[in-house]
Every structure is written in C-alpha cells, then in structure tokens.
mmCIF file of C-alpha atoms and ligand atoms in Angstrom:
data_model
loop_
_atom_site.group_PDB
_atom_site.id
_atom_site.type_symbol
_atom_site.label_atom_id
_atom_site.label_comp_id
_atom_site.label_asym_id
_atom_site.label_seq_id
_atom_site.Cartn_x
_atom_site.Cartn_y
_atom_site.Cartn_z
ATOM 1 C CA MET A 1279 83.705 -2.718 49.388
ATOM 2 C CA LYS A 1280 80.426 -1.971 51.180
ATOM 3 C CA VAL A 1281 78.782 1.402 50.589
ATOM 4 C CA ASN A 1282 75.578 3.021 51.786
ATOM 5 C CA ALA A 1283 72.744 3.201 49.296
ATOM 6 C CA TYR A 1284 69.007 3.841 49.045
ATOM 7 C CA GLY A 1285 66.827 1.286 47.308
ATOM 8 C CA ALA A 1286 63.794 -0.973 47.478
ATOM 9 C CA TYR A 1287 63.369 -4.672 48.332
ATOM 10 C CA ALA A 1288 60.122 -4.969 46.304
ATOM 11 C CA GLY A 1289 58.069 -2.978 43.798
ATOM 12 C CA ASP A 1290 55.354 -2.196 46.319
ATOM 13 C CA LYS A 1291 57.768 -1.210 49.101
ATOM 14 C CA PRO A 1292 59.212 2.275 49.679
ATOM 15 C CA LEU A 1293 62.915 2.892 49.179
ATOM 16 C CA GLU A 1294 65.005 2.617 52.349
ATOM 17 C CA PRO A 1295 68.643 2.728 53.448
ATOM 18 C CA MET A 1296 70.662 -0.378 52.547
ATOM 19 C CA GLN A 1297 74.249 -1.420 51.978
ATOM 20 C CA ILE A 1298 75.540 -2.660 48.622
ATOM 21 C CA THR A 1299 78.890 -4.052 47.476
ATOM 22 C CA ARG A 1300 81.058 -2.333 44.876
ATOM 23 C CA ARG A 1301 83.759 -4.312 43.082
ATOM 24 C CA GLU A 1302 87.461 -3.619 43.695
ATOM 25 C CA THR A 1303 88.870 -1.059 41.263
ATOM 26 C CA GLY A 1304 90.147 -3.084 38.275
ATOM 27 C CA ALA A 1305 92.991 -2.183 35.896
ATOM 28 C CA HIS A 1306 90.751 -0.045 33.630
ATOM 29 C CA ASP A 1307 88.300 1.056 36.325
ATOM 30 C CA VAL A 1308 87.567 4.461 37.787
ATOM 31 C CA GLN A 1309 86.209 4.630 41.344
ATOM 32 C CA ILE A 1310 83.979 7.636 41.952
ATOM 33 C CA ASP A 1311 82.827 9.250 45.192
ATOM 34 C CA ILE A 1312 79.280 10.207 44.215
ATOM 35 C CA ALA A 1313 78.354 13.785 45.135
ATOM 36 C CA TYR A 1314 74.871 14.015 43.612
ATOM 37 C CA CYS A 1315 72.428 11.828 41.696
ATOM 38 C CA GLY A 1316 69.378 13.041 39.766
ATOM 39 C CA ILE A 1317 65.990 11.329 39.967
ATOM 40 C CA CYS A 1318 64.732 10.270 36.521
ATOM 41 C CA HIS A 1319 61.163 9.096 35.972
ATOM 42 C CA SER A 1320 62.758 5.869 34.667
ATOM 43 C CA ASP A 1321 64.004 5.229 38.231
ATOM 44 C CA LEU A 1322 60.395 5.269 39.414
ATOM 45 C CA HIS A 1323 59.158 3.051 36.532
ATOM 46 C CA GLN A 1324 61.906 0.493 37.290
ATOM 47 C CA VAL A 1325 61.916 0.412 41.095
ATOM 48 C CA ARG A 1326 58.116 0.180 41.246
ATOM 49 C CA ALA A 1327 58.238 -2.705 38.725
ATOM 50 C CA GLU A 1328 56.102 -0.767 36.231
ATOM 51 C CA TRP A 1329 58.524 -2.037 33.571
ATOM 52 C CA ALA A 1330 59.112 -5.784 33.326
ATOM 53 C CA GLY A 1331 62.089 -7.552 34.886
ATOM 54 C CA THR A 1332 63.061 -5.521 37.935
ATOM 55 C CA GLN A 1333 65.585 -7.366 40.150
ATOM 56 C CA PHE A 1334 65.391 -6.674 43.886
ATOM 57 C CA PRO A 1335 66.948 -5.192 45.864
ATOM 58 C CA CYS A 1336 66.948 -2.370 43.327
ATOM 59 C CA VAL A 1337 69.058 0.776 43.753
ATOM 60 C CA PRO A 1338 68.099 3.229 40.973
ATOM 61 C CA GLY A 1339 69.950 6.334 39.775
ATOM 62 C CA HIS A 1340 71.712 7.065 36.462
ATOM 63 C CA GLU A 1341 72.400 10.783 36.632
ATOM 64 C CA ILE A 1342 75.605 10.539 38.645
ATOM 65 C CA VAL A 1343 78.270 13.185 39.285
ATOM 66 C CA GLY A 1344 81.203 13.123 41.654
ATOM 67 C CA ARG A 1345 84.952 13.031 42.036
ATOM 68 C CA VAL A 1346 87.406 10.310 41.075
ATOM 69 C CA SER A 1347 88.685 8.666 44.281
ATOM 70 C CA ALA A 1348 90.863 5.902 42.757
ATOM 71 C CA VAL A 1349 91.977 4.714 39.315
ATOM 72 C CA GLY A 1350 93.242 1.354 38.087
ATOM 73 C CA PRO A 1351 96.845 1.116 36.834
ATOM 74 C CA HIS A 1352 95.836 1.121 33.131
ATOM 75 C CA VAL A 1353 93.489 4.107 33.298
ATOM 76 C CA GLY A 1354 94.839 6.762 30.935
ATOM 77 C CA HIS A 1355 92.359 9.602 30.895
ATOM 78 C CA PHE A 1356 91.319 10.202 34.492
ATOM 79 C CA ASN A 1357 93.115 11.138 37.702
ATOM 80 C CA VAL A 1358 92.133 11.162 41.354
ATOM 81 C CA GLY A 1359 90.234 14.396 42.051
ATOM 82 C CA ASP A 1360 88.734 14.841 38.549
ATOM 83 C CA LEU A 1361 85.073 15.868 38.310
ATOM 84 C CA VAL A 1362 83.242 13.176 36.362
ATOM 85 C CA GLY A 1363 79.811 11.840 35.508
ATOM 86 C CA ILE A 1364 78.190 8.467 34.853
ATOM 87 C CA GLY A 1365 74.988 8.285 32.854
ATOM 88 C CA CYS A 1366 72.785 5.361 31.889
ATOM 89 C CA ILE A 1367 75.540 3.111 30.461
ATOM 90 C CA VAL A 1368 78.283 1.357 32.470
ATOM 91 C CA ASP A 1369 79.351 -1.283 29.919
ATOM 92 C CA SER A 1370 78.700 -2.659 26.417
ATOM 93 C CA CYS A 1371 80.131 -5.400 24.161
ATOM 94 C CA ARG A 1372 82.815 -3.029 22.726
ATOM 95 C CA GLN A 1373 82.995 -4.963 19.438
ATOM 96 C CA CYS A 1374 79.712 -4.575 17.541
ATOM 97 C CA GLU A 1375 78.894 -2.056 14.833
ATOM 98 C CA GLU A 1376 77.032 0.123 17.340
ATOM 99 C CA CYS A 1377 79.937 0.220 19.804
ATOM 100 C CA ASP A 1378 82.379 0.916 16.954
ATOM 101 C CA SER A 1379 80.172 3.848 15.906
ATOM 102 C CA GLY A 1380 80.030 5.311 19.407
ATOM 103 C CA LEU A 1381 76.391 4.260 19.721
ATOM 104 C CA GLU A 1382 76.783 2.033 22.790
ATOM 105 C CA ASN A 1383 73.196 2.997 23.656
ATOM 106 C CA TYR A 1384 72.045 0.755 20.780
ATOM 107 C CA CYS A 1385 74.446 -2.155 21.523
ATOM 108 C CA ASP A 1386 72.553 -5.391 22.274
ATOM 109 C CA GLY A 1387 75.083 -5.957 25.049
ATOM 110 C CA MET A 1388 74.651 -2.558 26.660
ATOM 111 C CA VAL A 1389 74.789 -2.727 30.452
ATOM 112 C CA GLY A 1390 72.599 -0.103 32.079
ATOM 113 C CA THR A 1391 73.667 1.592 35.295
ATOM 114 C CA TYR A 1392 71.030 -0.336 37.259
ATOM 115 C CA ASN A 1393 69.060 -3.563 36.807
ATOM 116 C CA PHE A 1394 71.346 -5.053 34.117
ATOM 117 C CA PRO A 1395 73.253 -8.367 34.389
ATOM 118 C CA THR A 1396 76.833 -8.079 35.673
ATOM 119 C CA PRO A 1397 79.409 -10.488 37.109
ATOM 120 C CA ASP A 1398 79.557 -8.192 40.166
ATOM 121 C CA ALA A 1399 77.463 -9.019 43.245
ATOM 122 C CA PRO A 1400 74.529 -9.374 43.480
ATOM 123 C CA GLY A 1401 74.398 -10.223 39.737
ATOM 124 C CA TRP A 1402 72.708 -7.059 38.477
ATOM 125 C CA THR A 1403 73.931 -3.459 38.410
ATOM 126 C CA GLN A 1404 73.077 -1.036 41.226
ATOM 127 C CA GLY A 1405 72.734 2.666 40.495
ATOM 128 C CA GLY A 1406 73.650 6.068 41.789
ATOM 129 C CA TYR A 1407 71.533 6.480 44.917
ATOM 130 C CA SER A 1408 74.731 5.388 46.647
ATOM 131 C CA GLN A 1409 78.017 6.723 47.973
ATOM 132 C CA GLN A 1410 80.396 5.263 45.388
ATOM 133 C CA ILE A 1411 80.463 3.521 42.032
ATOM 134 C CA VAL A 1412 83.198 1.705 40.076
ATOM 135 C CA VAL A 1413 83.009 1.922 36.258
ATOM 136 C CA HIS A 1414 85.278 1.047 33.305
ATOM 137 C CA GLU A 1415 86.941 4.260 32.094
ATOM 138 C CA ARG A 1416 85.324 4.009 28.634
ATOM 139 C CA TYR A 1417 81.963 4.929 30.195
ATOM 140 C CA VAL A 1418 83.172 7.801 32.398
ATOM 141 C CA LEU A 1419 82.378 11.362 31.283
ATOM 142 C CA ARG A 1420 84.416 14.467 32.027
ATOM 143 C CA ILE A 1421 82.644 17.456 33.578
ATOM 144 C CA ARG A 1422 83.946 20.908 32.608
ATOM 145 C CA HIS A 1423 81.324 22.996 34.420
ATOM 146 C CA PRO A 1424 82.483 24.840 37.564
ATOM 147 C CA GLN A 1425 82.220 22.733 40.709
ATOM 148 C CA ALA A 1426 79.570 25.083 42.137
ATOM 149 C CA GLN A 1427 77.173 23.867 39.413
ATOM 150 C CA LEU A 1428 77.827 20.180 40.020
ATOM 151 C CA ALA A 1429 74.407 19.243 41.473
ATOM 152 C CA ALA A 1430 72.650 20.932 38.552
ATOM 153 C CA VAL A 1431 74.900 19.123 36.046
ATOM 154 C CA ALA A 1432 73.758 15.681 37.264
ATOM 155 C CA PRO A 1433 70.476 15.631 35.252
ATOM 156 C CA LEU A 1434 72.394 16.262 32.024
ATOM 157 C CA LEU A 1435 73.630 12.645 32.262
ATOM 158 C CA CYS A 1436 70.171 11.309 31.307
ATOM 159 C CA ALA A 1437 67.620 14.099 30.804
ATOM 160 C CA GLY A 1438 70.217 16.145 28.889
ATOM 161 C CA ILE A 1439 71.521 13.482 26.539
ATOM 162 C CA THR A 1440 68.086 11.919 25.917
ATOM 163 C CA THR A 1441 66.853 15.201 24.445
ATOM 164 C CA TYR A 1442 70.183 16.369 22.933
ATOM 165 C CA SER A 1443 70.606 13.207 20.847
ATOM 166 C CA PRO A 1444 67.293 13.401 18.908
ATOM 167 C CA LEU A 1445 67.630 17.185 18.559
ATOM 168 C CA ARG A 1446 70.997 16.620 16.826
ATOM 169 C CA HIS A 1447 69.863 13.562 14.842
ATOM 170 C CA TRP A 1448 66.854 15.403 13.389
ATOM 171 C CA GLN A 1449 68.939 18.572 12.963
ATOM 172 C CA ALA A 1450 67.225 21.071 15.221
ATOM 173 C CA GLY A 1451 68.651 24.516 14.540
ATOM 174 C CA PRO A 1452 67.959 27.914 12.971
ATOM 175 C CA GLY A 1453 64.920 27.889 10.705
ATOM 176 C CA LYS A 1454 63.445 24.766 12.336
ATOM 177 C CA LYS A 1455 60.262 24.712 14.434
ATOM 178 C CA VAL A 1456 60.718 22.220 17.267
ATOM 179 C CA GLY A 1457 58.099 21.121 19.797
ATOM 180 C CA ILE A 1458 58.844 19.618 23.201
ATOM 181 C CA VAL A 1459 55.942 17.742 24.832
ATOM 182 C CA GLY A 1460 55.894 17.400 28.654
ATOM 183 C CA ILE A 1461 57.874 19.955 30.599
ATOM 184 C CA GLY A 1462 59.349 17.722 33.287
ATOM 185 C CA GLY A 1463 62.963 16.610 33.743
ATOM 186 C CA LEU A 1464 63.565 15.644 30.107
ATOM 187 C CA GLY A 1465 61.288 18.294 28.634
ATOM 188 C CA HIS A 1466 62.835 21.272 30.406
ATOM 189 C CA MET A 1467 66.275 20.175 29.149
ATOM 190 C CA GLY A 1468 64.828 19.739 25.655
ATOM 191 C CA VAL A 1469 63.577 23.334 25.704
ATOM 192 C CA LYS A 1470 66.938 24.698 26.906
ATOM 193 C CA LEU A 1471 68.958 22.674 24.389
ATOM 194 C CA ALA A 1472 66.735 23.325 21.354
ATOM 195 C CA HIS A 1473 66.806 27.045 22.211
ATOM 196 C CA ALA A 1474 70.625 26.998 22.462
ATOM 197 C CA MET A 1475 70.798 25.230 19.068
ATOM 198 C CA GLY A 1476 68.873 28.148 17.551
ATOM 199 C CA ALA A 1477 65.534 26.459 16.805
ATOM 200 C CA HIS A 1478 62.125 28.091 17.246
ATOM 201 C CA VAL A 1479 60.960 26.225 20.343
ATOM 202 C CA VAL A 1480 57.378 25.474 21.317
ATOM 203 C CA ALA A 1481 56.682 23.870 24.698
ATOM 204 C CA PHE A 1482 53.576 21.681 25.111
ATOM 205 C CA THR A 1483 52.375 21.281 28.676
ATOM 206 C CA THR A 1484 49.285 19.983 30.451
ATOM 207 C CA SER A 1485 50.023 22.350 33.358
ATOM 208 C CA GLU A 1486 48.674 25.891 33.123
ATOM 209 C CA SER A 1487 51.176 26.745 35.888
ATOM 210 C CA LYS A 1488 54.073 26.099 33.484
ATOM 211 C CA ARG A 1489 52.819 28.527 30.811
ATOM 212 C CA GLU A 1490 55.092 31.383 31.923
ATOM 213 C CA ALA A 1491 57.773 29.180 33.464
ATOM 214 C CA ALA A 1492 58.493 27.425 30.167
ATOM 215 C CA LYS A 1493 59.226 30.789 28.515
ATOM 216 C CA VAL A 1494 61.920 31.431 31.123
ATOM 217 C CA LEU A 1495 63.520 28.121 30.058
ATOM 218 C CA GLY A 1496 63.780 29.392 26.473
ATOM 219 C CA ALA A 1497 60.472 28.465 24.821
ATOM 220 C CA ASP A 1498 59.401 30.968 22.155
ATOM 221 C CA GLU A 1499 55.793 29.826 22.527
ATOM 222 C CA VAL A 1500 53.931 27.693 25.069
ATOM 223 C CA ILE A 1501 50.812 25.646 24.297
ATOM 224 C CA VAL A 1502 48.602 24.205 26.998
ATOM 225 C CA SER A 1503 47.778 20.958 25.218
ATOM 226 C CA ARG A 1504 44.340 20.554 26.809
ATOM 227 C CA ASN A 1505 43.231 23.615 24.808
ATOM 228 C CA ALA A 1506 42.102 22.375 21.340
ATOM 229 C CA ASP A 1507 42.081 25.865 19.793
ATOM 230 C CA GLU A 1508 45.684 26.506 20.801
ATOM 231 C CA MET A 1509 46.688 23.155 19.318
ATOM 232 C CA ALA A 1510 44.762 23.721 16.057
ATOM 233 C CA ALA A 1511 46.502 27.048 15.485
ATOM 234 C CA HIS A 1512 49.788 25.138 14.979
ATOM 235 C CA ALA A 1513 48.500 22.492 12.506
ATOM 236 C CA LYS A 1514 51.010 21.304 9.852
ATOM 237 C CA SER A 1515 53.801 23.593 11.073
ATOM 238 C CA PHE A 1516 56.457 21.564 12.967
ATOM 239 C CA ASP A 1517 59.666 20.036 11.624
ATOM 240 C CA LEU A 1518 60.223 17.976 14.776
ATOM 241 C CA ILE A 1519 58.309 17.202 17.964
ATOM 242 C CA ILE A 1520 59.967 15.355 20.859
ATOM 243 C CA ASP A 1521 57.483 13.697 23.197
ATOM 244 C CA THR A 1522 58.770 13.104 26.748
ATOM 245 C CA VAL A 1523 55.457 12.245 28.434
ATOM 246 C CA ALA A 1524 55.696 9.410 30.982
ATOM 247 C CA ALA A 1525 52.109 8.176 30.451
ATOM 248 C CA ALA A 1526 50.057 6.789 27.547
ATOM 249 C CA HIS A 1527 48.257 9.457 25.528
ATOM 250 C CA ASP A 1528 46.861 10.369 22.093
ATOM 251 C CA LEU A 1529 49.710 10.736 19.552
ATOM 252 C CA ASP A 1530 47.448 11.947 16.728
ATOM 253 C CA ALA A 1531 47.091 15.279 18.517
ATOM 254 C CA TYR A 1532 50.817 15.833 17.772
ATOM 255 C CA LEU A 1533 51.133 14.043 14.397
ATOM 256 C CA VAL A 1534 48.709 16.503 12.808
ATOM 257 C CA LEU A 1535 50.915 19.386 13.935
ATOM 258 C CA LEU A 1536 53.841 18.130 11.775
ATOM 259 C CA LYS A 1537 54.424 19.584 8.354
ATOM 260 C CA ARG A 1538 55.414 17.431 5.346
ATOM 261 C CA ASP A 1539 58.292 15.088 6.286
ATOM 262 C CA GLY A 1540 58.097 16.160 9.912
ATOM 263 C CA THR A 1541 58.968 13.675 12.675
ATOM 264 C CA LEU A 1542 57.367 12.898 16.026
ATOM 265 C CA THR A 1543 60.063 11.279 18.179
ATOM 266 C CA LEU A 1544 59.003 9.401 21.298
ATOM 267 C CA VAL A 1545 61.420 9.375 24.232
ATOM 268 C CA GLY A 1546 58.881 8.973 27.044
ATOM 269 C CA ALA A 1547 58.597 5.296 27.996
ATOM 270 C CA PRO A 1548 55.203 4.774 29.656
ATOM 271 C CA ALA A 1549 54.336 1.512 31.370
ATOM 272 C CA THR A 1550 51.244 1.054 29.162
ATOM 273 C CA PRO A 1551 51.224 1.536 25.364
ATOM 274 C CA HIS A 1552 49.914 4.630 23.591
ATOM 275 C CA PRO A 1553 46.767 4.057 21.521
ATOM 276 C CA SER A 1554 47.919 3.233 17.961
ATOM 277 C CA PRO A 1555 47.936 6.400 15.842
ATOM 278 C CA GLU A 1556 45.719 6.963 12.792
ATOM 279 C CA VAL A 1557 47.673 5.680 9.765
ATOM 280 C CA PHE A 1558 46.366 8.432 7.501
ATOM 281 C CA ASN A 1559 47.997 11.041 9.729
ATOM 282 C CA LEU A 1560 51.328 9.457 8.712
ATOM 283 C CA ILE A 1561 50.535 8.780 5.036
ATOM 284 C CA PHE A 1562 49.357 12.297 4.348
ATOM 285 C CA LYS A 1563 52.436 14.511 4.343
ATOM 286 C CA ARG A 1564 54.867 11.576 4.630
ATOM 287 C CA ARG A 1565 55.179 12.104 8.384
ATOM 288 C CA ALA A 1566 57.389 9.854 10.517
ATOM 289 C CA LEU A 1567 56.890 8.415 13.988
ATOM 290 C CA ALA A 1568 60.223 7.553 15.639
ATOM 291 C CA GLY A 1569 61.869 6.723 18.946
ATOM 292 C CA SER A 1570 65.235 7.524 20.512
ATOM 293 C CA MET A 1571 67.117 6.110 23.487
ATOM 294 C CA ILE A 1572 69.569 8.204 25.558
ATOM 295 C CA GLY A 1573 72.798 8.694 23.524
ATOM 296 C CA GLY A 1574 76.253 7.161 23.051
ATOM 297 C CA ILE A 1575 79.250 7.938 25.212
ATOM 298 C CA ALA A 1576 80.951 10.268 22.706
ATOM 299 C CA GLU A 1577 77.711 12.152 22.137
ATOM 300 C CA THR A 1578 77.131 12.432 25.894
ATOM 301 C CA GLN A 1579 80.580 14.037 26.237
ATOM 302 C CA GLU A 1580 79.745 16.343 23.319
ATOM 303 C CA MET A 1581 76.483 17.315 25.069
ATOM 304 C CA LEU A 1582 78.275 18.005 28.387
ATOM 305 C CA ASP A 1583 80.829 20.191 26.611
ATOM 306 C CA PHE A 1584 78.065 21.984 24.660
ATOM 307 C CA CYS A 1585 76.294 22.687 27.963
ATOM 308 C CA ALA A 1586 79.514 23.911 29.629
ATOM 309 C CA THR A 1587 80.151 26.266 26.681
ATOM 310 C CA HIS A 1588 76.569 27.604 26.699
ATOM 311 C CA ASN A 1589 76.321 27.676 30.502
ATOM 312 C CA ILE A 1590 73.397 25.233 30.503
ATOM 313 C CA VAL A 1591 72.472 23.238 33.601
ATOM 314 C CA SER A 1592 69.248 21.717 34.894
ATOM 315 C CA ASP A 1593 66.801 23.561 37.177
ATOM 316 C CA ILE A 1594 66.844 21.390 40.277
ATOM 317 C CA GLU A 1595 65.434 20.854 43.741
ATOM 318 C CA LEU A 1596 68.125 19.338 45.965
ATOM 319 C CA ILE A 1597 66.791 16.741 48.412
ATOM 320 C CA ARG A 1598 67.993 14.355 51.124
ATOM 321 C CA ALA A 1599 67.952 10.611 50.523
ATOM 322 C CA ASP A 1600 65.102 10.217 53.023
ATOM 323 C CA GLN A 1601 62.964 12.480 50.792
ATOM 324 C CA ILE A 1602 63.209 10.197 47.727
ATOM 325 C CA ASN A 1603 59.846 8.474 48.347
ATOM 326 C CA SER A 1604 57.982 11.762 48.681
ATOM 327 C CA ALA A 1605 59.834 13.093 45.614
ATOM 328 C CA TYR A 1606 58.445 10.124 43.638
ATOM 329 C CA GLU A 1607 54.910 11.047 44.706
ATOM 330 C CA ARG A 1608 55.474 14.636 43.605
ATOM 331 C CA LEU A 1609 56.898 13.397 40.271
ATOM 332 C CA LEU A 1610 53.625 11.571 39.622
ATOM 333 C CA GLN A 1611 51.710 14.825 40.205
ATOM 334 C CA GLY A 1612 54.000 16.737 37.799
ATOM 335 C CA ASP A 1613 55.011 18.776 40.875
ATOM 336 C CA VAL A 1614 58.708 19.399 40.174
ATOM 337 C CA LYS A 1615 60.572 22.278 38.561
ATOM 338 C CA TYR A 1616 62.235 20.428 37.016
ATOM 339 C CA ARG A 1617 64.466 17.711 38.481
ATOM 340 C CA PHE A 1618 65.000 16.316 41.973
ATOM 341 C CA VAL A 1619 68.653 15.682 42.792
ATOM 342 C CA VAL A 1620 69.767 13.623 45.804
ATOM 343 C CA ASP A 1621 72.630 15.058 47.869
ATOM 344 C CA SER A 1622 74.773 11.973 48.480
ATOM 345 C CA VAL A 1623 76.176 13.420 51.711
ATOM 346 C CA THR A 1624 72.831 12.464 53.247
ATOM 347 C CA LEU A 1625 73.593 8.769 52.629
ATOM 348 C CA ALA A 1626 76.335 8.833 55.260
ATOM 349 C CA ALA A 1627 75.489 6.683 58.279
HETATM 350 P P1 NAP B 2061 58.973 13.748 34.494
HETATM 351 O O1 NAP B 2061 59.989 14.663 35.061
HETATM 352 O O2 NAP B 2061 57.963 13.116 35.369
HETATM 353 O O3 NAP B 2061 58.245 14.570 33.300
HETATM 354 C C1 NAP B 2061 57.190 14.035 32.538
HETATM 355 C C2 NAP B 2061 56.257 15.179 32.149
HETATM 356 O O4 NAP B 2061 55.263 14.663 31.263
HETATM 357 C C3 NAP B 2061 55.484 15.758 33.306
HETATM 358 O O5 NAP B 2061 56.189 16.738 34.025
HETATM 359 C C4 NAP B 2061 54.298 16.360 32.596
HETATM 360 O O6 NAP B 2061 54.652 17.613 32.048
HETATM 361 C C5 NAP B 2061 54.090 15.443 31.399
HETATM 362 N N1 NAP B 2061 52.891 14.637 31.589
HETATM 363 C C6 NAP B 2061 51.706 14.873 31.011
HETATM 364 N N2 NAP B 2061 50.805 13.979 31.375
HETATM 365 C C7 NAP B 2061 51.405 13.140 32.214
HETATM 366 C C8 NAP B 2061 50.962 12.005 32.955
HETATM 367 N N3 NAP B 2061 49.696 11.550 32.871
HETATM 368 N N4 NAP B 2061 51.845 11.393 33.766
HETATM 369 C C9 NAP B 2061 53.115 11.820 33.831
HETATM 370 N N5 NAP B 2061 53.580 12.897 33.139
HETATM 371 C C10 NAP B 2061 52.730 13.547 32.355
HETATM 372 O O7 NAP B 2061 59.682 12.529 33.735
HETATM 373 P P2 NAP B 2061 61.106 12.467 32.997
HETATM 374 O O8 NAP B 2061 62.148 12.048 33.973
HETATM 375 O O9 NAP B 2061 61.272 13.676 32.186
HETATM 376 O O10 NAP B 2061 60.883 11.197 32.060
HETATM 377 C C11 NAP B 2061 59.864 11.218 31.078
HETATM 378 C C12 NAP B 2061 59.722 9.856 30.416
HETATM 379 O O11 NAP B 2061 60.880 9.601 29.628
HETATM 380 C C13 NAP B 2061 59.636 8.664 31.381
HETATM 381 O O12 NAP B 2061 58.693 7.736 30.856
HETATM 382 C C14 NAP B 2061 61.013 8.086 31.368
HETATM 383 O O13 NAP B 2061 61.049 6.718 31.712
HETATM 384 C C15 NAP B 2061 61.395 8.296 29.944
HETATM 385 N N6 NAP B 2061 62.836 8.300 29.644
HETATM 386 C C16 NAP B 2061 63.213 7.787 28.450
HETATM 387 C C17 NAP B 2061 64.540 7.825 28.082
HETATM 388 C C18 NAP B 2061 64.961 7.332 26.741
HETATM 389 O O14 NAP B 2061 66.132 6.999 26.566
HETATM 390 N N7 NAP B 2061 64.083 7.293 25.752
HETATM 391 C C19 NAP B 2061 65.490 8.361 28.956
HETATM 392 C C20 NAP B 2061 65.053 8.893 30.174
HETATM 393 C C21 NAP B 2061 63.716 8.864 30.497
HETATM 394 P P3 NAP B 2061 53.577 18.811 31.908
HETATM 395 O O15 NAP B 2061 53.217 19.197 33.312
HETATM 396 O O16 NAP B 2061 54.358 19.843 31.192
HETATM 397 O O17 NAP B 2061 52.429 18.295 31.111
HETATM 398 ZN ZN1 ZN B 2062 66.859 8.520 32.960
HETATM 399 ZN ZN1 ZN B 2063 78.307 -3.439 21.287
#
C-alpha cells in the first residue's frame, strides 16, 4: 500500500513530500491512520545524518498517534476505531531476557520506528511523518486521554517515556530533589512528570526567556545555567539530575550539584561527545553518571495511563508538513515551547 509521507533523500537536503510503501496488515498487525506525529530532536539528528548510519530516503517520526483502521485476524487487544500510539519501537526479538522483562528498549534486536532493518520495503523502517503505519500489536499503545487532547498526547510517546523511565528507575518522588537540564521537548515533559510524582523539581535552562515559563510547567525553582552564582547555590543538593541537552557540554557543572550517591542521568544524545568529566567529582561522594534510553512497551503504557490520570499532555505547536524544515531550524535555536507536532491531514495530496 502506498501512502504519502515527508522525508529526505540525503542528509544535506530538506525534507519533501514522497510516497512510501506500507506492508499488508498481517495476522498480528494493527494498521493505524496517523492523526499526528511529534517532532523529536532525534528526528533531526537522524535525517541530517548527524548520527552514523542513516539510510535514505529517510522518513522520521516516532511520536505517533491515530486511530486503528484495520486489524489482522489474530489481533486480540485492538479494534478498528481505537485511539492508539506508536513510540520508538516497532519490533524486537521477543525472546531475550530484556524482552521477557518488558525492556524491549534494551533488546539487541530492537527495531526502531525509523532507520532500522526490516524485511519490509525498502529494507529499513520509515517513521510517522506519514499517513499510515502497520505495526505488530505487541508494540501498539492504548490512549485513554480524550480525543480532543490527541495532538498533545503524541509527544508522550518519546519525550514522555524517555523522561518517565529514569524518573521511575531512580525513584523520583516526595522528599527527592530532582533537576531537569534543557527545557525543550524532553525537558518540559520531565518537569511535568517529576512534579506529578511529588519531587522537588528544579529546571536548568540556558534561556532566560524560560525562567518564568518553566515554573508554569511545575518547576519549584528555575536556574539559568549560565549564571555561576545560581549554580553554586545548589552545590551537593540533588538526588537525581536528568540531562536532556542535545549538544555537547560540561558535565562537571552538574556532577558537583549532586549530593552523596546522587546520579546524573544522560538522555540527550548529541552528535559529538561531551568532554570527559573530572573523575574526582565522581569519587568524592560516590556519585554516579548514567544513561537511559526511552522505555519498554509496558512502561510506556504505564506512563500513558499515569498521564491520563493526572491530566498531563505536552505543550505543543501544531504545524503543517510543509513547515517541518523551518521547525527544525527553530529547534536548533531552542525556539519551541515545547514540541512541534505535525498534523497528518496536511500530508493528503
Ligand atoms: P529539544 O526540544 O531541542 O530540547 C533540547 C534543549 O536542550 C533545548 O531546548 C535547550 O533548552 C537545551 N540546550 C542547551 N544548549 C543547547 C544546544 N547547544 N543545542 C541544543 N539544545 C540545547 O530536543 P529534545 O527533542 O528534547 O531532545 C533532546 C536530546 O535527547 C536530543 O539529543 C535527542 O536526540 C535525545 N533523545 C534521547 C532519547 C533517549 O532515549 N535517550 C530519546 C529522545 C531524544 P534550554 O533552552 O532550556 O537551555
Ligand atoms: Zn524521540
Ligand atoms: Zn529481545
């Protein structure tokens, strides 16, 4: 089946309209009419070949929401008309320890929603800047938010789970002081989620213009990280800091803010490495430097349900497909509050 999509033919070319092929709906497959797709900074890294190994043509997009339009005969949990989401994972080996533990995100055979090998044409997966997608039911998420919030739910599928998972793993909650670095797509979700979990939340931003805005998101305190005095006032006080910044920067500035046994968790995935941190900042106070990648399918469903219960969605700017290239430029300037979402209606011919 041919569907309209938006993608790039090379890393130095803008995205443009194209047609891609979706496989026929198999016995365990769910076919989804995509309503909206969020724009993650990972889309930009991948389609501009900032990360290694981009296959072209590349259609990004892994914050997908829409309605089920067909189901295979063996699909048990979904019906035509259901509101559903697809995040960053569309397949995995289904037999390793990670898959058995619901941690498909750490399966060596995980198939990402775009740019991963697949038997389907053209040989690598194509993402959500498109009209439809066909996915095995195991990787389909149920959306319980009201339909009116659907566009703003889309970013939960990556930005939401990528911050929810480390917040849960490192037990953010009452009595914990949690920092979120970089108040973009991931960071603004991190602030909302940590606040809903009951933590004392501190937002770190390079943008003076976000000082008040981050409080509206749920931050108890906001630090403009360029200001050394503001940073120093919080030395040795954090249990957990989640760093979402999409560019290389000095990690020591955050390590020294952790108290004993505190953890700095990196989720930002810049194209060039961070300078190696000072070892003594880890040795003193037994601090940890960690990373975290999205979340498993069960945890993504848990996050969606948590957000539905707490009435949490993303703050979005809805755009047409032909605005994706200019949205990327604005993303690079930090000029988004806080997630662009593509209205898939605008992909129609
Ligand atoms: P985004 O919306 O562009 O937000 C990144 C934020 O980082 C910016 O808004 C900005 O916030 C801050 N920042 C500070 N200095 C920056 C600089 N020189 N360049 C860019 N940003 C800077 O990006 P996102 O979609 O949240 O993604 C953030 C990173 O996480 C990306 O590298 C992405 O690939 C990665 N990611 C990782 C995972 C994972 O599984 N680990 C999942 C999704 C995304 P302030 O204005 O507040 O300073
Ligand atoms: Zn993403
Ligand atoms: Zn596996």
